[in-house]
C-alpha cells in the first residue's frame, strides 16, 4: 500500500524558517508531478509550489523568492524549504504526488496527511 508521510511542520516566529518533507512509503515505479498545497482556515486549498519530473519548479506569487521546492526521485521524497515566513503563511500544508505504481500504468493522485505550519510571535 502506497502512502505519503509528511514531516517538519510546527510553530515559528515571523521571519523564521521551516523545512517540510514528504516521503513515499511502499513499492512504486515512478513519480511524475510533485507539489505542495496549503489550506488556511476558511480558504480554499491553493498550490504553493510544484516540480514536475523535468525538475523545473513553479511557485505561487505569494511565496516566490522565499520558498524552494526540491525533489529526489531516487529517494522518493519532495521537500519544501520555507524562509522569511509570514503570519499569512499559516496553514495546513499537503504534499501531492502523481505516482505510477507499475510500468505502463497510469499516474494516480496521492496526498499526504497534512502538516500544520503556524507563523506567530
CSV table of N, CA and C in Angstrom, one decimal:
chain,number,residue,atom,x,y,z
A,1,UNK,N,0.8,-1.2,0.0
A,1,UNK,CA,0.0,0.0,0.0
A,1,UNK,C,0.9,1.2,0.0
A,2,UNK,N,0.6,2.2,-0.9
A,2,UNK,CA,1.4,3.4,-1.0
A,2,UNK,C,0.8,4.5,-0.2
A,3,UNK,N,1.7,5.1,0.6
A,3,UNK,CA,1.3,6.2,1.4
A,3,UNK,C,2.3,7.3,1.3
A,4,UNK,N,1.9,8.6,1.6
A,4,UNK,CA,2.8,9.7,1.7
A,4,UNK,C,2.9,10.1,3.1
A,5,UNK,N,4.1,10.3,3.6
A,5,UNK,CA,4.3,10.6,5.0
A,5,UNK,C,5.0,12.0,5.1
A,6,UNK,N,4.3,13.0,5.7
A,6,UNK,CA,4.8,14.3,5.8
A,6,UNK,C,5.5,14.5,7.2
A,7,UNK,N,6.4,15.4,7.2
A,7,UNK,CA,7.0,15.8,8.5
A,7,UNK,C,7.6,17.3,8.3
A,8,UNK,N,7.8,17.9,9.5
A,8,UNK,CA,8.5,19.2,9.5
A,8,UNK,C,7.7,20.4,9.8
A,9,UNK,N,6.4,20.3,10.1
A,9,UNK,CA,5.6,21.4,10.4
A,9,UNK,C,5.9,21.9,11.8
A,10,UNK,N,5.2,23.0,12.2
A,10,UNK,CA,5.4,23.4,13.6
A,10,UNK,C,5.1,24.9,13.7
A,11,UNK,N,5.5,25.4,14.9
A,11,UNK,CA,5.3,26.9,15.2
A,11,UNK,C,6.6,27.6,15.0
A,12,UNK,N,6.6,28.7,14.3
A,12,UNK,CA,7.8,29.5,14.1
A,12,UNK,C,7.4,31.0,14.1
A,13,UNK,N,8.4,31.8,14.5
A,13,UNK,CA,8.2,33.3,14.6
A,13,UNK,C,8.3,33.9,13.2
A,14,UNK,N,7.6,35.0,13.0
A,14,UNK,CA,7.8,35.7,11.7
A,14,UNK,C,9.2,35.9,11.3
A,15,UNK,N,9.6,35.6,10.1
A,15,UNK,CA,11.0,35.8,9.6
A,15,UNK,C,11.7,34.5,9.8
A,16,UNK,N,11.2,33.5,10.4
A,16,UNK,CA,11.9,32.2,10.6
A,16,UNK,C,11.7,31.3,9.4
A,17,UNK,N,12.3,30.1,9.6
A,17,UNK,CA,12.3,29.1,8.6
A,17,UNK,C,11.8,27.7,9.1
A,18,UNK,N,11.2,27.0,8.1
A,18,UNK,CA,10.9,25.6,8.3
A,18,UNK,C,11.1,24.8,7.1
A,19,UNK,N,11.3,23.5,7.3
A,19,UNK,CA,11.5,22.7,6.1
A,19,UNK,C,10.5,21.5,6.2
A,20,UNK,N,9.7,21.4,5.2
A,20,UNK,CA,8.7,20.3,5.2
A,20,UNK,C,9.3,19.2,4.3
A,21,UNK,N,9.0,17.9,4.6
A,21,UNK,CA,9.4,16.8,3.8
A,21,UNK,C,8.2,15.9,3.6
A,22,UNK,N,8.3,15.2,2.5
A,22,UNK,CA,7.2,14.2,2.1
A,22,UNK,C,7.9,13.0,1.5
A,23,UNK,N,7.7,11.9,2.1
A,23,UNK,CA,8.3,10.6,1.6
A,23,UNK,C,7.3,9.6,1.2
A,24,UNK,N,7.6,8.9,0.2
A,24,UNK,CA,6.7,7.8,-0.3
A,24,UNK,C,7.0,6.5,0.4
A,25,UNK,N,6.1,5.8,1.0
A,25,UNK,CA,6.3,4.5,1.6
A,25,UNK,C,5.5,3.5,0.7
A,26,UNK,N,6.2,2.4,0.4
A,26,UNK,CA,5.6,1.4,-0.4
A,26,UNK,C,6.3,1.3,-1.8
A,27,UNK,N,6.0,0.2,-2.5
A,27,UNK,CA,6.6,0.0,-3.8
A,27,UNK,C,6.0,0.7,-4.9
A,28,UNK,N,6.7,1.5,-5.7
A,28,UNK,CA,6.2,2.2,-6.8
A,28,UNK,C,7.2,2.1,-8.0
A,29,UNK,N,6.7,2.5,-9.2
A,29,UNK,CA,7.6,2.5,-10.3
A,29,UNK,C,8.2,3.9,-10.6
A,30,UNK,N,7.4,4.9,-10.6
A,30,UNK,CA,7.9,6.3,-10.9
A,30,UNK,C,7.0,7.3,-10.3
A,31,UNK,N,7.6,8.5,-10.2
A,31,UNK,CA,6.8,9.7,-9.7
A,31,UNK,C,6.9,10.8,-10.8
A,32,UNK,N,5.8,11.4,-11.1
A,32,UNK,CA,5.7,12.5,-12.1
A,32,UNK,C,5.7,13.8,-11.3
A,33,UNK,N,4.5,14.4,-11.3
A,33,UNK,CA,4.2,15.6,-10.6
A,33,UNK,C,4.5,15.5,-9.1
A,34,UNK,N,5.1,16.5,-8.6
A,34,UNK,CA,5.3,16.7,-7.1
A,34,UNK,C,4.9,18.1,-6.8
A,35,UNK,N,4.1,18.3,-5.8
A,35,UNK,CA,3.7,19.6,-5.4
A,35,UNK,C,3.3,19.7,-3.9
A,36,UNK,N,3.3,21.0,-3.5
A,36,UNK,CA,2.9,21.3,-2.1
A,36,UNK,C,1.7,22.3,-2.2
A,37,UNK,N,0.6,21.9,-1.5
A,37,UNK,CA,-0.6,22.8,-1.4
A,37,UNK,C,-0.7,23.2,0.1
A,38,UNK,N,-1.5,24.3,0.3
A,38,UNK,CA,-1.8,24.7,1.6
A,38,UNK,C,-3.2,25.1,1.7
A,39,UNK,N,-3.8,25.0,2.9
A,39,UNK,CA,-5.2,25.4,3.1
A,39,UNK,C,-5.3,26.1,4.5
A,40,UNK,N,-5.6,27.4,4.4
A,40,UNK,CA,-5.8,28.2,5.7
A,40,UNK,C,-7.3,28.1,6.1
A,41,UNK,N,-7.6,28.3,7.3
A,41,UNK,CA,-9.0,28.2,7.8
A,41,UNK,C,-9.9,29.2,7.0
A,42,UNK,N,-11.0,28.6,6.5
A,42,UNK,CA,-11.9,29.4,5.7
A,42,UNK,C,-11.5,29.7,4.3
A,43,UNK,N,-10.4,29.2,3.9
A,43,UNK,CA,-10.0,29.4,2.5
A,43,UNK,C,-9.8,28.1,1.7
A,44,UNK,N,-9.8,28.3,0.4
A,44,UNK,CA,-9.6,27.1,-0.5
A,44,UNK,C,-8.2,26.7,-0.5
A,45,UNK,N,-8.0,25.4,-0.8
A,45,UNK,CA,-6.7,24.8,-0.9
A,45,UNK,C,-6.0,25.5,-2.1
A,46,UNK,N,-4.7,25.9,-1.9
A,46,UNK,CA,-4.0,26.5,-3.1
A,46,UNK,C,-2.7,25.9,-3.3
A,47,UNK,N,-2.3,25.9,-4.6
A,47,UNK,CA,-1.0,25.3,-4.9
A,47,UNK,C,0.1,26.3,-4.5
A,48,UNK,N,1.1,25.9,-3.8
A,48,UNK,CA,2.2,26.7,-3.3
A,48,UNK,C,3.4,26.6,-4.2
A,49,UNK,N,3.7,25.4,-4.5
A,49,UNK,CA,4.9,25.1,-5.3
A,49,UNK,C,4.8,23.7,-6.0
A,50,UNK,N,5.4,23.6,-7.1
A,50,UNK,CA,5.3,22.3,-7.8
A,50,UNK,C,6.6,22.1,-8.6
A,51,UNK,N,6.9,20.8,-8.8
A,51,UNK,CA,8.1,20.5,-9.6
A,51,UNK,C,7.8,19.2,-10.4
A,52,UNK,N,7.8,19.3,-11.7
A,52,UNK,CA,7.5,18.1,-12.5
A,52,UNK,C,8.7,17.2,-12.6
A,53,UNK,N,8.6,16.1,-13.3
A,53,UNK,CA,9.8,15.3,-13.5
A,53,UNK,C,10.9,15.9,-14.2
A,54,UNK,N,10.6,17.0,-15.0
A,54,UNK,CA,11.7,17.7,-15.7
A,54,UNK,C,12.6,18.5,-14.7
A,55,UNK,N,12.0,18.7,-13.5
A,55,UNK,CA,12.8,19.4,-12.5
A,55,UNK,C,12.7,20.9,-12.5
A,56,UNK,N,11.9,21.5,-13.3
A,56,UNK,CA,11.8,23.0,-13.4
A,56,UNK,C,10.6,23.4,-12.4
A,57,UNK,N,10.9,24.1,-11.3
A,57,UNK,CA,9.9,24.4,-10.4
A,57,UNK,C,9.0,25.6,-10.7
A,58,UNK,N,7.8,25.6,-10.1
A,58,UNK,CA,6.9,26.7,-10.3
A,58,UNK,C,6.4,27.1,-8.9
A,59,UNK,N,6.2,28.4,-8.7
A,59,UNK,CA,5.8,28.9,-7.4
A,59,UNK,C,4.6,29.9,-7.5
A,60,UNK,N,3.8,29.9,-6.4
A,60,UNK,CA,2.8,30.9,-6.3
A,60,UNK,C,3.5,32.2,-6.1
A,61,UNK,N,2.9,33.3,-6.6
A,61,UNK,CA,3.5,34.6,-6.5
A,61,UNK,C,3.7,35.0,-5.0
A,62,UNK,N,2.9,34.5,-4.1
A,62,UNK,CA,3.0,34.9,-2.7
A,62,UNK,C,4.2,34.3,-2.0
A,63,UNK,N,4.8,33.3,-2.6
A,63,UNK,CA,5.9,32.6,-1.9
A,63,UNK,C,7.2,32.7,-2.7
A,64,UNK,N,7.1,33.2,-3.9
A,64,UNK,CA,8.3,33.2,-4.8
A,64,UNK,C,9.4,34.0,-4.2
A,65,UNK,N,10.6,33.4,-4.2
A,65,UNK,CA,11.8,34.1,-3.6
A,65,UNK,C,11.9,33.7,-2.1
A,66,UNK,N,10.9,33.1,-1.5
A,66,UNK,CA,11.0,32.7,-0.1
A,66,UNK,C,11.0,31.2,0.1
A,67,UNK,N,10.3,30.5,-0.8
A,67,UNK,CA,10.1,29.1,-0.7
A,67,UNK,C,10.9,28.4,-1.8
A,68,UNK,N,11.4,27.2,-1.5
A,68,UNK,CA,12.1,26.4,-2.5
A,68,UNK,C,11.7,25.0,-2.4
A,69,UNK,N,11.2,24.4,-3.6
A,69,UNK,CA,10.8,23.0,-3.6
A,69,UNK,C,12.0,22.2,-4.3
A,70,UNK,N,12.1,21.0,-3.8
A,70,UNK,CA,13.2,20.2,-4.3
A,70,UNK,C,12.7,18.7,-4.3
A,71,UNK,N,13.2,17.9,-5.3
A,71,UNK,CA,12.7,16.6,-5.3
A,71,UNK,C,14.0,15.6,-5.5
A,72,UNK,N,13.8,14.5,-4.9
A,72,UNK,CA,14.8,13.4,-5.1
A,72,UNK,C,14.0,12.2,-5.5
A,73,UNK,N,13.9,11.9,-6.8
A,73,UNK,CA,13.1,10.8,-7.3
A,73,UNK,C,13.6,9.5,-6.8
A,74,UNK,N,15.0,9.3,-6.7
A,74,UNK,CA,15.5,8.1,-6.3
A,74,UNK,C,15.1,7.7,-4.8
A,75,UNK,N,15.1,8.8,-4.0
A,75,UNK,CA,14.7,8.6,-2.6
A,75,UNK,C,13.2,8.7,-2.4
A,76,UNK,N,12.5,9.0,-3.4
A,76,UNK,CA,11.0,9.2,-3.4
A,76,UNK,C,10.6,10.2,-2.4
A,77,UNK,N,11.3,11.4,-2.4
A,77,UNK,CA,10.9,12.4,-1.5
A,77,UNK,C,10.8,13.8,-2.2
A,78,UNK,N,10.0,14.7,-1.6
A,78,UNK,CA,9.9,16.0,-2.0
A,78,UNK,C,10.0,16.9,-0.8
A,79,UNK,N,10.7,18.0,-0.9
A,79,UNK,CA,10.8,18.9,0.3
A,79,UNK,C,10.4,20.3,-0.1
A,80,UNK,N,10.1,21.1,0.9
A,80,UNK,CA,9.7,22.5,0.8
A,80,UNK,C,10.5,23.3,1.8
A,81,UNK,N,11.5,24.0,1.4
A,81,UNK,CA,12.2,24.9,2.3
A,81,UNK,C,11.5,26.2,2.3
A,82,UNK,N,11.1,26.7,3.5
A,82,UNK,CA,10.3,27.9,3.7
A,82,UNK,C,11.1,28.9,4.5
A,83,UNK,N,11.5,30.0,3.9
A,83,UNK,CA,12.2,31.0,4.6
A,83,UNK,C,11.4,32.3,4.7
A,84,UNK,N,11.9,33.2,5.5
A,84,UNK,CA,11.2,34.5,5.7
A,84,UNK,C,9.7,34.3,5.9
A,85,UNK,N,9.3,33.4,6.8
A,85,UNK,CA,7.9,33.1,6.9
A,85,UNK,C,7.1,34.3,7.5
A,86,UNK,N,5.9,34.4,7.0
A,86,UNK,CA,5.0,35.5,7.4
A,86,UNK,C,3.7,34.8,8.1
A,87,UNK,N,3.0,35.6,8.9
A,87,UNK,CA,1.8,35.1,9.5
A,87,UNK,C,0.8,34.6,8.5
A,88,UNK,N,0.7,35.2,7.3
A,88,UNK,CA,-0.2,34.7,6.3
A,88,UNK,C,0.2,33.4,5.6
A,89,UNK,N,1.4,32.9,6.0
A,89,UNK,CA,1.8,31.5,5.5
A,89,UNK,C,1.2,30.4,6.4
A,90,UNK,N,0.5,30.8,7.5
A,90,UNK,CA,-0.1,29.9,8.4
A,90,UNK,C,-1.2,29.1,7.7
A,91,UNK,N,-1.0,27.8,7.7
A,91,UNK,CA,-2.0,26.9,7.0
A,91,UNK,C,-1.6,25.4,7.3
A,92,UNK,N,-2.5,24.5,6.9
A,92,UNK,CA,-2.1,23.1,6.8
A,92,UNK,C,-1.5,22.9,5.4
A,93,UNK,N,-0.3,22.3,5.4
A,93,UNK,CA,0.4,22.0,4.1
A,93,UNK,C,0.3,20.6,3.8
A,94,UNK,N,0.0,20.3,2.5
A,94,UNK,CA,-0.2,19.0,2.0
A,94,UNK,C,0.7,18.7,0.8
A,95,UNK,N,1.4,17.6,0.8
A,95,UNK,CA,2.1,17.2,-0.4
A,95,UNK,C,1.2,16.4,-1.4
A,96,UNK,N,1.4,16.5,-2.6
A,96,UNK,CA,0.6,15.9,-3.7
A,96,UNK,C,1.6,15.3,-4.7
A,97,UNK,N,1.5,14.0,-5.0
A,97,UNK,CA,2.3,13.4,-5.9
A,97,UNK,C,1.5,12.6,-7.0
A,98,UNK,N,2.0,12.6,-8.2
A,98,UNK,CA,1.4,11.8,-9.2
A,98,UNK,C,2.3,10.5,-9.3
A,99,UNK,N,1.8,9.4,-9.0
A,99,UNK,CA,2.6,8.2,-8.8
A,99,UNK,C,2.1,7.1,-9.8
A,100,UNK,N,3.1,6.5,-10.4
A,100,UNK,CA,2.9,5.4,-11.3
A,100,UNK,C,3.3,4.1,-10.5
A,101,UNK,N,2.3,3.3,-10.2
A,101,UNK,CA,2.6,2.1,-9.4
A,101,UNK,C,3.4,1.1,-10.1
A,102,UNK,N,3.1,0.8,-11.4
A,102,UNK,CA,3.8,-0.2,-12.2
A,102,UNK,C,4.0,0.3,-13.6
A,103,UNK,N,5.0,-0.3,-14.3
A,103,UNK,CA,5.2,0.1,-15.7
A,103,UNK,C,4.0,0.0,-16.5
A,104,UNK,N,3.8,1.1,-17.3
A,104,UNK,CA,2.6,1.1,-18.2
A,104,UNK,C,1.3,1.5,-17.6
A,105,UNK,N,1.3,1.6,-16.3
A,105,UNK,CA,0.1,2.1,-15.6
A,105,UNK,C,-0.1,3.6,-15.7
A,106,UNK,N,-1.2,4.0,-15.2
A,106,UNK,CA,-1.5,5.5,-15.2
A,106,UNK,C,-0.9,6.1,-14.0
A,107,UNK,N,-0.7,7.4,-14.0
A,107,UNK,CA,-0.3,8.1,-12.8
A,107,UNK,C,-1.5,8.5,-12.0
A,108,UNK,N,-1.4,8.1,-10.7
A,108,UNK,CA,-2.5,8.4,-9.8
A,108,UNK,C,-2.2,9.4,-8.8
A,109,UNK,N,-3.2,10.1,-8.3
A,109,UNK,CA,-3.0,11.2,-7.4
A,109,UNK,C,-2.9,10.7,-6.0
A,110,UNK,N,-1.9,11.1,-5.2
A,110,UNK,CA,-1.7,10.7,-3.8
A,110,UNK,C,-1.5,12.0,-3.0
A,111,UNK,N,-2.1,12.0,-1.8
A,111,UNK,CA,-2.0,13.2,-0.9
A,111,UNK,C,-1.4,12.8,0.4
A,112,UNK,N,-0.6,13.7,1.0
A,112,UNK,CA,-0.1,13.5,2.3
A,112,UNK,C,-1.2,13.8,3.3
A,113,UNK,N,-0.9,13.5,4.6
A,113,UNK,CA,-1.9,13.7,5.7
A,113,UNK,C,-2.1,15.1,6.1
A,114,UNK,N,-1.1,16.0,5.7
A,114,UNK,CA,-1.2,17.4,6.1
A,114,UNK,C,-0.3,17.6,7.3
A,115,UNK,N,0.3,18.8,7.3
A,115,UNK,CA,1.1,19.2,8.5
A,115,UNK,C,0.9,20.6,8.8
A,116,UNK,N,0.7,21.0,10.0
A,116,UNK,CA,0.3,22.3,10.4
A,116,UNK,C,1.6,23.2,10.5
A,117,UNK,N,1.5,24.4,9.8
A,117,UNK,CA,2.5,25.4,9.9
A,117,UNK,C,1.9,26.6,10.5
A,118,UNK,N,2.4,27.1,11.6
A,118,UNK,CA,1.9,28.3,12.3
A,118,UNK,C,3.0,29.3,12.4
A,119,UNK,N,2.7,30.5,11.9
A,119,UNK,CA,3.7,31.6,12.0
A,119,UNK,C,3.1,32.7,12.9
A,120,UNK,N,3.7,32.8,14.0
A,120,UNK,CA,3.2,33.7,15.0
A,120,UNK,C,4.2,34.1,16.0
A,121,UNK,N,4.1,35.3,16.5
A,121,UNK,CA,5.1,35.8,17.6
A,121,UNK,C,4.4,35.6,18.9
